[in-house]
Tab-separated table of C-alpha atoms and ligand atoms in Angstrom:
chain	number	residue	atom	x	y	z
A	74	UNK	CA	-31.313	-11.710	11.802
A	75	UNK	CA	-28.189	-13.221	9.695
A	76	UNK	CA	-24.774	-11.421	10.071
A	77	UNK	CA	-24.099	-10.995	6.108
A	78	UNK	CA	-19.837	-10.426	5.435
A	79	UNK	CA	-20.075	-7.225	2.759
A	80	UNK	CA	-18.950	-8.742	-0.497
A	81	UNK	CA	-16.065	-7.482	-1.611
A	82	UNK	CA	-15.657	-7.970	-5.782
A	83	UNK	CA	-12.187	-8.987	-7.159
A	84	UNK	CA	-10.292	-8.606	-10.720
A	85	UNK	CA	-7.340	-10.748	-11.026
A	86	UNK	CA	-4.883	-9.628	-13.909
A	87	UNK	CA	-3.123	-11.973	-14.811
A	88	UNK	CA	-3.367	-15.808	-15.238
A	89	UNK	CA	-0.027	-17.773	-14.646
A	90	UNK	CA	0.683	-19.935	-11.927
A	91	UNK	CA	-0.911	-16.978	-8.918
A	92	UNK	CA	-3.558	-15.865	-10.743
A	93	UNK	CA	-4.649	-19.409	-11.828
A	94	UNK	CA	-4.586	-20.338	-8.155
A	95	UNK	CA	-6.394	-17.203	-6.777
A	96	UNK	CA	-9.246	-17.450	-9.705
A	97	UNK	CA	-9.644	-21.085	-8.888
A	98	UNK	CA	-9.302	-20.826	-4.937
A	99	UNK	CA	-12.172	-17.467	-5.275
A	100	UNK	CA	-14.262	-19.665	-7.714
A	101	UNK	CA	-14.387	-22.161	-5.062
A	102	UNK	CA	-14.381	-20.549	-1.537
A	103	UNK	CA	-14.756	-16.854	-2.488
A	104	UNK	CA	-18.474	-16.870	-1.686
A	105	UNK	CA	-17.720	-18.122	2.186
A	106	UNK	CA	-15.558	-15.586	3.311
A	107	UNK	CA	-16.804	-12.733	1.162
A	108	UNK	CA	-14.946	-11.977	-1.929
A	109	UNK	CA	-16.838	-12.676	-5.756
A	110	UNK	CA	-14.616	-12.424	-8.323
A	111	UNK	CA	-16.019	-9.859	-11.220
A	112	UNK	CA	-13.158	-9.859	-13.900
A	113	UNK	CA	-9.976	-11.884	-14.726
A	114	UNK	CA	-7.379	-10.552	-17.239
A	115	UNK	CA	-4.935	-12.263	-19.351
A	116	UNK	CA	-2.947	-10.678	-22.566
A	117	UNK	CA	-3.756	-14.401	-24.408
A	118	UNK	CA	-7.287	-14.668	-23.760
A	119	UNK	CA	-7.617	-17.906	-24.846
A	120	UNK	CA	-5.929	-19.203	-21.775
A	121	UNK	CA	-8.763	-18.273	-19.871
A	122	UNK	CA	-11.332	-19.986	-21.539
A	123	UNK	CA	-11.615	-23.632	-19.639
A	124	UNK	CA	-11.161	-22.405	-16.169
A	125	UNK	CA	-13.121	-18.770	-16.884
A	126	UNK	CA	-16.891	-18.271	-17.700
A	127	UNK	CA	-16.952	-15.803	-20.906
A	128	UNK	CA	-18.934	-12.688	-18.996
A	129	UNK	CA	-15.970	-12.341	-16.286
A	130	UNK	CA	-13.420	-12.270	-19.339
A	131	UNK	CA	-11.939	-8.846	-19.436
A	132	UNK	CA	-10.480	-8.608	-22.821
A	133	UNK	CA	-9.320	-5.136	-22.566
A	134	UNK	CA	-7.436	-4.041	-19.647
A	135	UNK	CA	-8.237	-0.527	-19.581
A	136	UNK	CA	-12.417	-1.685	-19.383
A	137	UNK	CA	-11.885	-2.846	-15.870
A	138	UNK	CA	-13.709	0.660	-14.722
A	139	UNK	CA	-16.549	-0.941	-16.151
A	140	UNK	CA	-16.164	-3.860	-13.747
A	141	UNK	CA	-16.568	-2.616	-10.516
A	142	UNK	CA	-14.138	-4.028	-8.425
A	143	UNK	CA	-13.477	-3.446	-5.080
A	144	UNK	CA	-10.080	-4.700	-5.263
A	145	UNK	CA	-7.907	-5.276	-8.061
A	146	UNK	CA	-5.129	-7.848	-7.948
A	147	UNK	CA	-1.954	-7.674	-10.187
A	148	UNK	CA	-0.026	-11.237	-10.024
A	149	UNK	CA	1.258	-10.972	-13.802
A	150	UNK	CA	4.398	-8.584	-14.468
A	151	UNK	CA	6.272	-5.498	-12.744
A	152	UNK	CA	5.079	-3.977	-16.087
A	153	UNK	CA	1.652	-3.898	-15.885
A	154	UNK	CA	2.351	-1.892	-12.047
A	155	UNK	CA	3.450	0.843	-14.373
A	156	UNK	CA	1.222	1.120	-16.994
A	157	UNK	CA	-1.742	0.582	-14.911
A	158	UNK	CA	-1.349	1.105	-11.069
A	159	UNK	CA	-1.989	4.706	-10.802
A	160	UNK	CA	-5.324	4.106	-12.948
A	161	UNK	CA	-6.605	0.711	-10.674
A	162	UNK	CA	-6.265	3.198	-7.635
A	163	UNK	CA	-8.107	5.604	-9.099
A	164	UNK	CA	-11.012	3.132	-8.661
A	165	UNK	CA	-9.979	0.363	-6.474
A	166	UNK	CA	-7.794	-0.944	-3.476
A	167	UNK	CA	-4.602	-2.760	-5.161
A	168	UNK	CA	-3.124	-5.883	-4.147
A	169	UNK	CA	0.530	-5.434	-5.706
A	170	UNK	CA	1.704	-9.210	-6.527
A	171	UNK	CA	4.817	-7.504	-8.035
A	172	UNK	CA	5.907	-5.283	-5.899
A	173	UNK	CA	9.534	-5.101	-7.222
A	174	UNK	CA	8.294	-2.442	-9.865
A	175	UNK	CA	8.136	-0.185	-6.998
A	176	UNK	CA	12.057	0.176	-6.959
A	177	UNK	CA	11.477	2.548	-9.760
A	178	UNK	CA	11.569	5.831	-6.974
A	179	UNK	CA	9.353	7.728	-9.418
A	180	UNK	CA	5.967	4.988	-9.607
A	181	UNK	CA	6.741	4.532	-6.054
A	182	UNK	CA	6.399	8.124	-5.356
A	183	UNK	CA	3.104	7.927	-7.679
A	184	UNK	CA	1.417	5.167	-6.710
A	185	UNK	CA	2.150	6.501	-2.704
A	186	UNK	CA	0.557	9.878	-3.983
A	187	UNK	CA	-2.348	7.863	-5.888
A	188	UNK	CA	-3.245	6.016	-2.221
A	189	UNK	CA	-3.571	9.167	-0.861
A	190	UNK	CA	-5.519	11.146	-3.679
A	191	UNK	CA	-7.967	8.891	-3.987
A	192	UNK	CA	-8.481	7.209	-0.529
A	193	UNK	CA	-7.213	3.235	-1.526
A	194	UNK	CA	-4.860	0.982	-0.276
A	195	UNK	CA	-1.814	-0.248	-1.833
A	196	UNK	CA	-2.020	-3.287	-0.301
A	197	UNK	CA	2.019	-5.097	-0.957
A	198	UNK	CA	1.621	-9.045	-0.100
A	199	UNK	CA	4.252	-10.286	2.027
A	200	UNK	CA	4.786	-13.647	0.028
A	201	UNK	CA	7.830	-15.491	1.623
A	202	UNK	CA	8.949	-12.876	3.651
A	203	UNK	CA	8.452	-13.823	7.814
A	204	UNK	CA	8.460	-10.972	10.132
A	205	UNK	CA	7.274	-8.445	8.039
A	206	UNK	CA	5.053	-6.955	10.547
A	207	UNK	CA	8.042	-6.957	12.668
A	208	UNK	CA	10.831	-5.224	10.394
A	209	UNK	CA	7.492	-2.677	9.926
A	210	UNK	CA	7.183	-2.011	13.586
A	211	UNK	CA	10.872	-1.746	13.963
A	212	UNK	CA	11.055	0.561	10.853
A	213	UNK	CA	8.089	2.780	12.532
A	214	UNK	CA	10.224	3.080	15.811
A	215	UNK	CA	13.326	4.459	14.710
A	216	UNK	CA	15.420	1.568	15.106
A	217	UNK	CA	15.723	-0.349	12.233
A	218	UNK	CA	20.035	-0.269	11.574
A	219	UNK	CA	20.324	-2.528	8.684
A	220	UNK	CA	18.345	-5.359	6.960
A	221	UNK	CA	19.772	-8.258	4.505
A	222	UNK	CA	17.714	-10.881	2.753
A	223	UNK	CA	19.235	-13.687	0.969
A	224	UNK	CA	17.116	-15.742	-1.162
A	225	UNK	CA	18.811	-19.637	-2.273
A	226	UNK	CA	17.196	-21.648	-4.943
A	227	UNK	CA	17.743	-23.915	-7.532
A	228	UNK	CA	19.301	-22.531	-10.345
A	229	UNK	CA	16.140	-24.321	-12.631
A	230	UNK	CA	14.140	-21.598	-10.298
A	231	UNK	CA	15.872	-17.965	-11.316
A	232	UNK	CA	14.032	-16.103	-13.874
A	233	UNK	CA	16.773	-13.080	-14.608
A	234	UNK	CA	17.249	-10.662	-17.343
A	235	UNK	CA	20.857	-11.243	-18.343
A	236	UNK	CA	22.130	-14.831	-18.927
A	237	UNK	CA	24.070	-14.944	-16.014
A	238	UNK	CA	22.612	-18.426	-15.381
A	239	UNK	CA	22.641	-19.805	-18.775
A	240	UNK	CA	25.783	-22.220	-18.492
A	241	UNK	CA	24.919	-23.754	-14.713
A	242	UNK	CA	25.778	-27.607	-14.423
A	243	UNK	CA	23.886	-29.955	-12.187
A	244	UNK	CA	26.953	-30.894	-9.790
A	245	UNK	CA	28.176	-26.877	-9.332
A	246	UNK	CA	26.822	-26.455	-5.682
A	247	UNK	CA	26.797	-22.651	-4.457
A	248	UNK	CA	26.981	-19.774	-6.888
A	249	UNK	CA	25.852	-16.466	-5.829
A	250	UNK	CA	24.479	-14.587	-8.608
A	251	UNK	CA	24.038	-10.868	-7.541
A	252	UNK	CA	24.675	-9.069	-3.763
A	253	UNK	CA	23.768	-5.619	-3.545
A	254	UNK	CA	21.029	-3.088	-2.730
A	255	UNK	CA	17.458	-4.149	-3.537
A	256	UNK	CA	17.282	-1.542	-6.077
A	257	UNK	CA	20.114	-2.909	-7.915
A	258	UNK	CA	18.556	-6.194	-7.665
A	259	UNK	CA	14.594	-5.223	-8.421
A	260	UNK	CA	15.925	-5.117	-12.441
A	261	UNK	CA	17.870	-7.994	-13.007
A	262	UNK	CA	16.047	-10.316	-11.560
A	263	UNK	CA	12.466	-9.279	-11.014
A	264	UNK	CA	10.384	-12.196	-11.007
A	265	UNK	CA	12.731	-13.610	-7.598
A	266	UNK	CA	13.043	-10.617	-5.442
A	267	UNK	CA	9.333	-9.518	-4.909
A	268	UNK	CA	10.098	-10.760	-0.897
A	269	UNK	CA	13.237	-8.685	-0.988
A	270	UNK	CA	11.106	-5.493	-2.186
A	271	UNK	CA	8.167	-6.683	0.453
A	272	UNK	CA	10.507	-6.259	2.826
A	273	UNK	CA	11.905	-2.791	1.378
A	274	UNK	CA	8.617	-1.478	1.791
A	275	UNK	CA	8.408	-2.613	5.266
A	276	UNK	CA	11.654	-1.035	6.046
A	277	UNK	CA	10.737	2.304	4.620
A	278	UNK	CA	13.318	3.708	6.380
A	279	UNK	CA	16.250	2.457	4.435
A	280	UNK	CA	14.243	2.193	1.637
A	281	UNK	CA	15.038	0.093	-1.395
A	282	UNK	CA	18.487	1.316	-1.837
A	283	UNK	CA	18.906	0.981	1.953
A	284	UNK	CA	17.935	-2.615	1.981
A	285	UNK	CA	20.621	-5.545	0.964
A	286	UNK	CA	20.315	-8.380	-0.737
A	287	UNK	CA	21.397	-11.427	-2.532
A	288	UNK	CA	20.505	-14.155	-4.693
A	289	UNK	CA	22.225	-17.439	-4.464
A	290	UNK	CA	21.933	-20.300	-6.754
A	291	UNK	CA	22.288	-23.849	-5.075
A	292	UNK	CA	21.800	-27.261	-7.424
A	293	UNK	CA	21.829	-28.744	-3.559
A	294	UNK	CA	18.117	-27.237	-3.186
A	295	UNK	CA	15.874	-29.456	-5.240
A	296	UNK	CA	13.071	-29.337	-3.336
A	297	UNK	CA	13.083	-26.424	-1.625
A	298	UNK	CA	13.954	-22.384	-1.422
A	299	UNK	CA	15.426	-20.836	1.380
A	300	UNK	CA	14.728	-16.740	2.331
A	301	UNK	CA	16.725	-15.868	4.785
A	302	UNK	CA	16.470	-12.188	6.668
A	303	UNK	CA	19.006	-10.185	8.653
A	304	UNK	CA	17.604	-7.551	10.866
A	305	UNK	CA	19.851	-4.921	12.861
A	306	UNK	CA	18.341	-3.053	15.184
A	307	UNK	CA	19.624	-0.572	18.134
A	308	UNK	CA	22.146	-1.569	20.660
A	309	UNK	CA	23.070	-5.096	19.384
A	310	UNK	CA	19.352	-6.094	18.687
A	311	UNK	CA	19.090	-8.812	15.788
A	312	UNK	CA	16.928	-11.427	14.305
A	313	UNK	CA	18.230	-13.955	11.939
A	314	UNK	CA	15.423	-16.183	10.335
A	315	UNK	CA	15.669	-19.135	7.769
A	316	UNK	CA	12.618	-20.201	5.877
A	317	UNK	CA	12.689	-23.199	3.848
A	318	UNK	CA	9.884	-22.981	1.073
A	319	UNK	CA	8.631	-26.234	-0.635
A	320	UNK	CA	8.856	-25.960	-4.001
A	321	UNK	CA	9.717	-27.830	-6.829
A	322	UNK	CA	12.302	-27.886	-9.761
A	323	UNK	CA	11.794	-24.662	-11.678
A	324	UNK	CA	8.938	-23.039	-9.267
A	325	UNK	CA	9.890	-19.720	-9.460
A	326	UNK	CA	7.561	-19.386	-6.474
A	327	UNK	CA	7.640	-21.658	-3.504
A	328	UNK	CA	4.319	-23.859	-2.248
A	329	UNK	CA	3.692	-21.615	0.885
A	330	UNK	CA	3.801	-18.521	-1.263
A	331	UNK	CA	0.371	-19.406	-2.525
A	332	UNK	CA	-1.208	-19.628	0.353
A	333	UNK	CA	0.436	-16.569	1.840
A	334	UNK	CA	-1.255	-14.803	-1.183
A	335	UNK	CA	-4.703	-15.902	-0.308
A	336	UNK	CA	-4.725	-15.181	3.343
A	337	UNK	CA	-3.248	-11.195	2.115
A	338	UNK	CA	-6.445	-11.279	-0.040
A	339	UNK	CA	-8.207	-11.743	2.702
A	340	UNK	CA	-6.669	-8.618	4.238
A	341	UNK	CA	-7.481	-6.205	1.581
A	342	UNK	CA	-10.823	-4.493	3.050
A	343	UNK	CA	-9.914	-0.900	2.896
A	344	UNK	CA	-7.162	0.977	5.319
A	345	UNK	CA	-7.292	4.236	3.958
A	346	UNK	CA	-5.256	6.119	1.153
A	347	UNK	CA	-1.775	3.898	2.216
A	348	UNK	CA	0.763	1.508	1.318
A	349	UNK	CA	-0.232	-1.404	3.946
A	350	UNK	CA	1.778	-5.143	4.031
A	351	UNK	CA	-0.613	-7.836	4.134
B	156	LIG	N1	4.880	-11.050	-4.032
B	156	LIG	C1	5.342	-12.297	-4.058
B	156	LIG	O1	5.756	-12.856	-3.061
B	156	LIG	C2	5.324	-13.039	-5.338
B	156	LIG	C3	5.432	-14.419	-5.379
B	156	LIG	C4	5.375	-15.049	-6.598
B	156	LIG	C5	5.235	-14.320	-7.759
B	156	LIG	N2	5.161	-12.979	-7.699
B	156	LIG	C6	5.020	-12.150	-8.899
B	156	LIG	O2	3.673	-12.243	-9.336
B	156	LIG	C7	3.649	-12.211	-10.758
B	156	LIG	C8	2.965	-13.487	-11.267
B	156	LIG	O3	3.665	-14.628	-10.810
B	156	LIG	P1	3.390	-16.073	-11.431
B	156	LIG	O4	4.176	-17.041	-10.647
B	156	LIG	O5	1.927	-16.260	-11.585
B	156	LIG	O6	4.063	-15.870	-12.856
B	156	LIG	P2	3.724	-16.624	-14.245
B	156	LIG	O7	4.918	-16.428	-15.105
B	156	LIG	O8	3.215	-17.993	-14.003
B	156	LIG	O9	2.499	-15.765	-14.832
B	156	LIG	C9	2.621	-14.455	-15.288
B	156	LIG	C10	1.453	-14.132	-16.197
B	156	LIG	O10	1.573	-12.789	-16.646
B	156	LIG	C11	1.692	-12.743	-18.062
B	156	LIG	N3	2.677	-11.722	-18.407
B	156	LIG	C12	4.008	-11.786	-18.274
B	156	LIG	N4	4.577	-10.642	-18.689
B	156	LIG	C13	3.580	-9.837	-19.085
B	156	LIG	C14	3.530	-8.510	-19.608
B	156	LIG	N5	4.636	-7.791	-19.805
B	156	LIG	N6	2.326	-8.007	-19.909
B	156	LIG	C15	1.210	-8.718	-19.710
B	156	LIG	N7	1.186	-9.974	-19.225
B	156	LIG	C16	2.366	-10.517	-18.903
B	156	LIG	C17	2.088	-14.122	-18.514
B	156	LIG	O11	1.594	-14.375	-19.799
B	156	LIG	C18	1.410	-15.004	-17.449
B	156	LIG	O12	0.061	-15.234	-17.787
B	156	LIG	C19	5.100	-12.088	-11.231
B	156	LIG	O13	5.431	-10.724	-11.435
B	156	LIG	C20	5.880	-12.611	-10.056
B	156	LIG	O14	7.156	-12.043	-9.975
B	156	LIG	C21	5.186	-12.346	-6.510
């Protein structure tokens, strides 16, 4: 007798820089560990065409019912999370690859809700943040105090709403753009603080307008970005990591990242109707 892994069928949305990655890397090695990929959505189609065959081209989002899936993966915009997270739970686990759209308390509170209604998980990927399991099983315990992440890169790296960043010089050194609660941060810079709101899940706790942050802009960090995390804990306890990131000029995301994403992928089997870090 052969041990068969259950397949588990993937749609991607979304087809930048992730989603290219994951489509390719589940094209290639999906079929080994388990996972076939059924649908991939972009809003320009036409940028799926050479890497995509035309009968897992999704070119309406709200068809993916149609598709399916097992688990549906969002690595496009904070936007999408809105419009369409409550509706790919309905159906479908949900790997979150923005998870900074849950800093809005209200699609928080609905996509929690949604998990729980329907049986999924909303799985939240913990990209470049280390020790999430860690912060989680301090945050279960009662005795998560405080938590800061600080998150250094290039300024060619920042992808923020406001122009802020518009007038940086390559000689400036250290700038640092925003400190404050993750929920203050989530909006202005949303594309560079999906670890910070990993981590704000993990700490439920404090929650996101528990959780500190800040983003620092560094011309000294060329080739890499740094995440680093604070954790208070009862009686003196704390843990101060530094992660240095690969990544090159005007990555918003680091090397690792990508990788990290995969192996949560991997994760996203089914733990019930909850939010679970991967
Ligand atoms: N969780 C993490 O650790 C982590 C790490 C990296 C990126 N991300 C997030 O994952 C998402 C994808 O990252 P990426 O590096 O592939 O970005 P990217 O900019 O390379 O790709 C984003 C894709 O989404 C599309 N898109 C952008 N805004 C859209 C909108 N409003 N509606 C529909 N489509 C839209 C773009 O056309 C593009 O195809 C981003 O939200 C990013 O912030 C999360």
């Amino acid at each position: 007798m052969t041990d068969k892994l259950p397949v588990m069928r993937i749609g991607v949305v979304g087809f930048g820089h992730l989603g290219k990655y994951l489509v390719e890397r589940l094209q290639r090695e999906g079929a080994q560990v388990g996972l076939t990929l059924v649908f991939v959505w972009n809003r320009n189609t036409d940028k799926l065409r050479e890497s995509v065959a035309e009968e897992l081209i999704l070119h309406n989002l709200p068809d993916f019912t149609d598709r399916g899936a097992d688990v549906i993966v969002e690595v496009c915009h904070p936007k999408i999370v809105k419009d369409f997270g409550v509706q790919f739970l309905s159906k479908a686990h949900f790997l979150v690859g923005s998870p900074s759209a849950l800093s809005d308390p209200q699609l928080n509170q609905e996509l929690r809700q949604a998990t729980e209604h329907h049986g999924r998980t909303l799985y939240v990927p913990s990209g470049a943040l280390w020790g999430g399991q860690d912060i989680l099983r301090l945050n279960d315990s009662g005795s998560l105090k405080a938590l800061f992440i600080r998150m250094s890169k290039h300024p060619s790296c920042f992808r923020l709403t406001g122009d802020v960043l518009s007038d940086w010089t390559e000689d400036e050194g250290r700038r640092v753009l925003f400190s404050g609660s993750v929920a203050e941060l989530c909006p202005v810079a949303p594309n560079n603080v999906n670890t910070m709101a990993a981590a704000a899940i993990a700490a439920g706790t404090l929650g996101f307008a528990g959780v500190q942050g800040e983003i620092v802009s560094d011309t000294a960090l060329s080739d890499y970005h740094v995440v680093e995390v604070e954790v208070t804990g009862a009686n003196g306890f704390t843990v101060h990591t530094v992660r240095r990131n690969p990544a090159k000029l005007g990555a918003v995301t680091g090397s690792a990242t990508y990788n990290s994403f995969w192996s949560s992928l991997l994760v996203c089997k089914g733990h019930g109707g909850r939010v679970y870090l991967c």
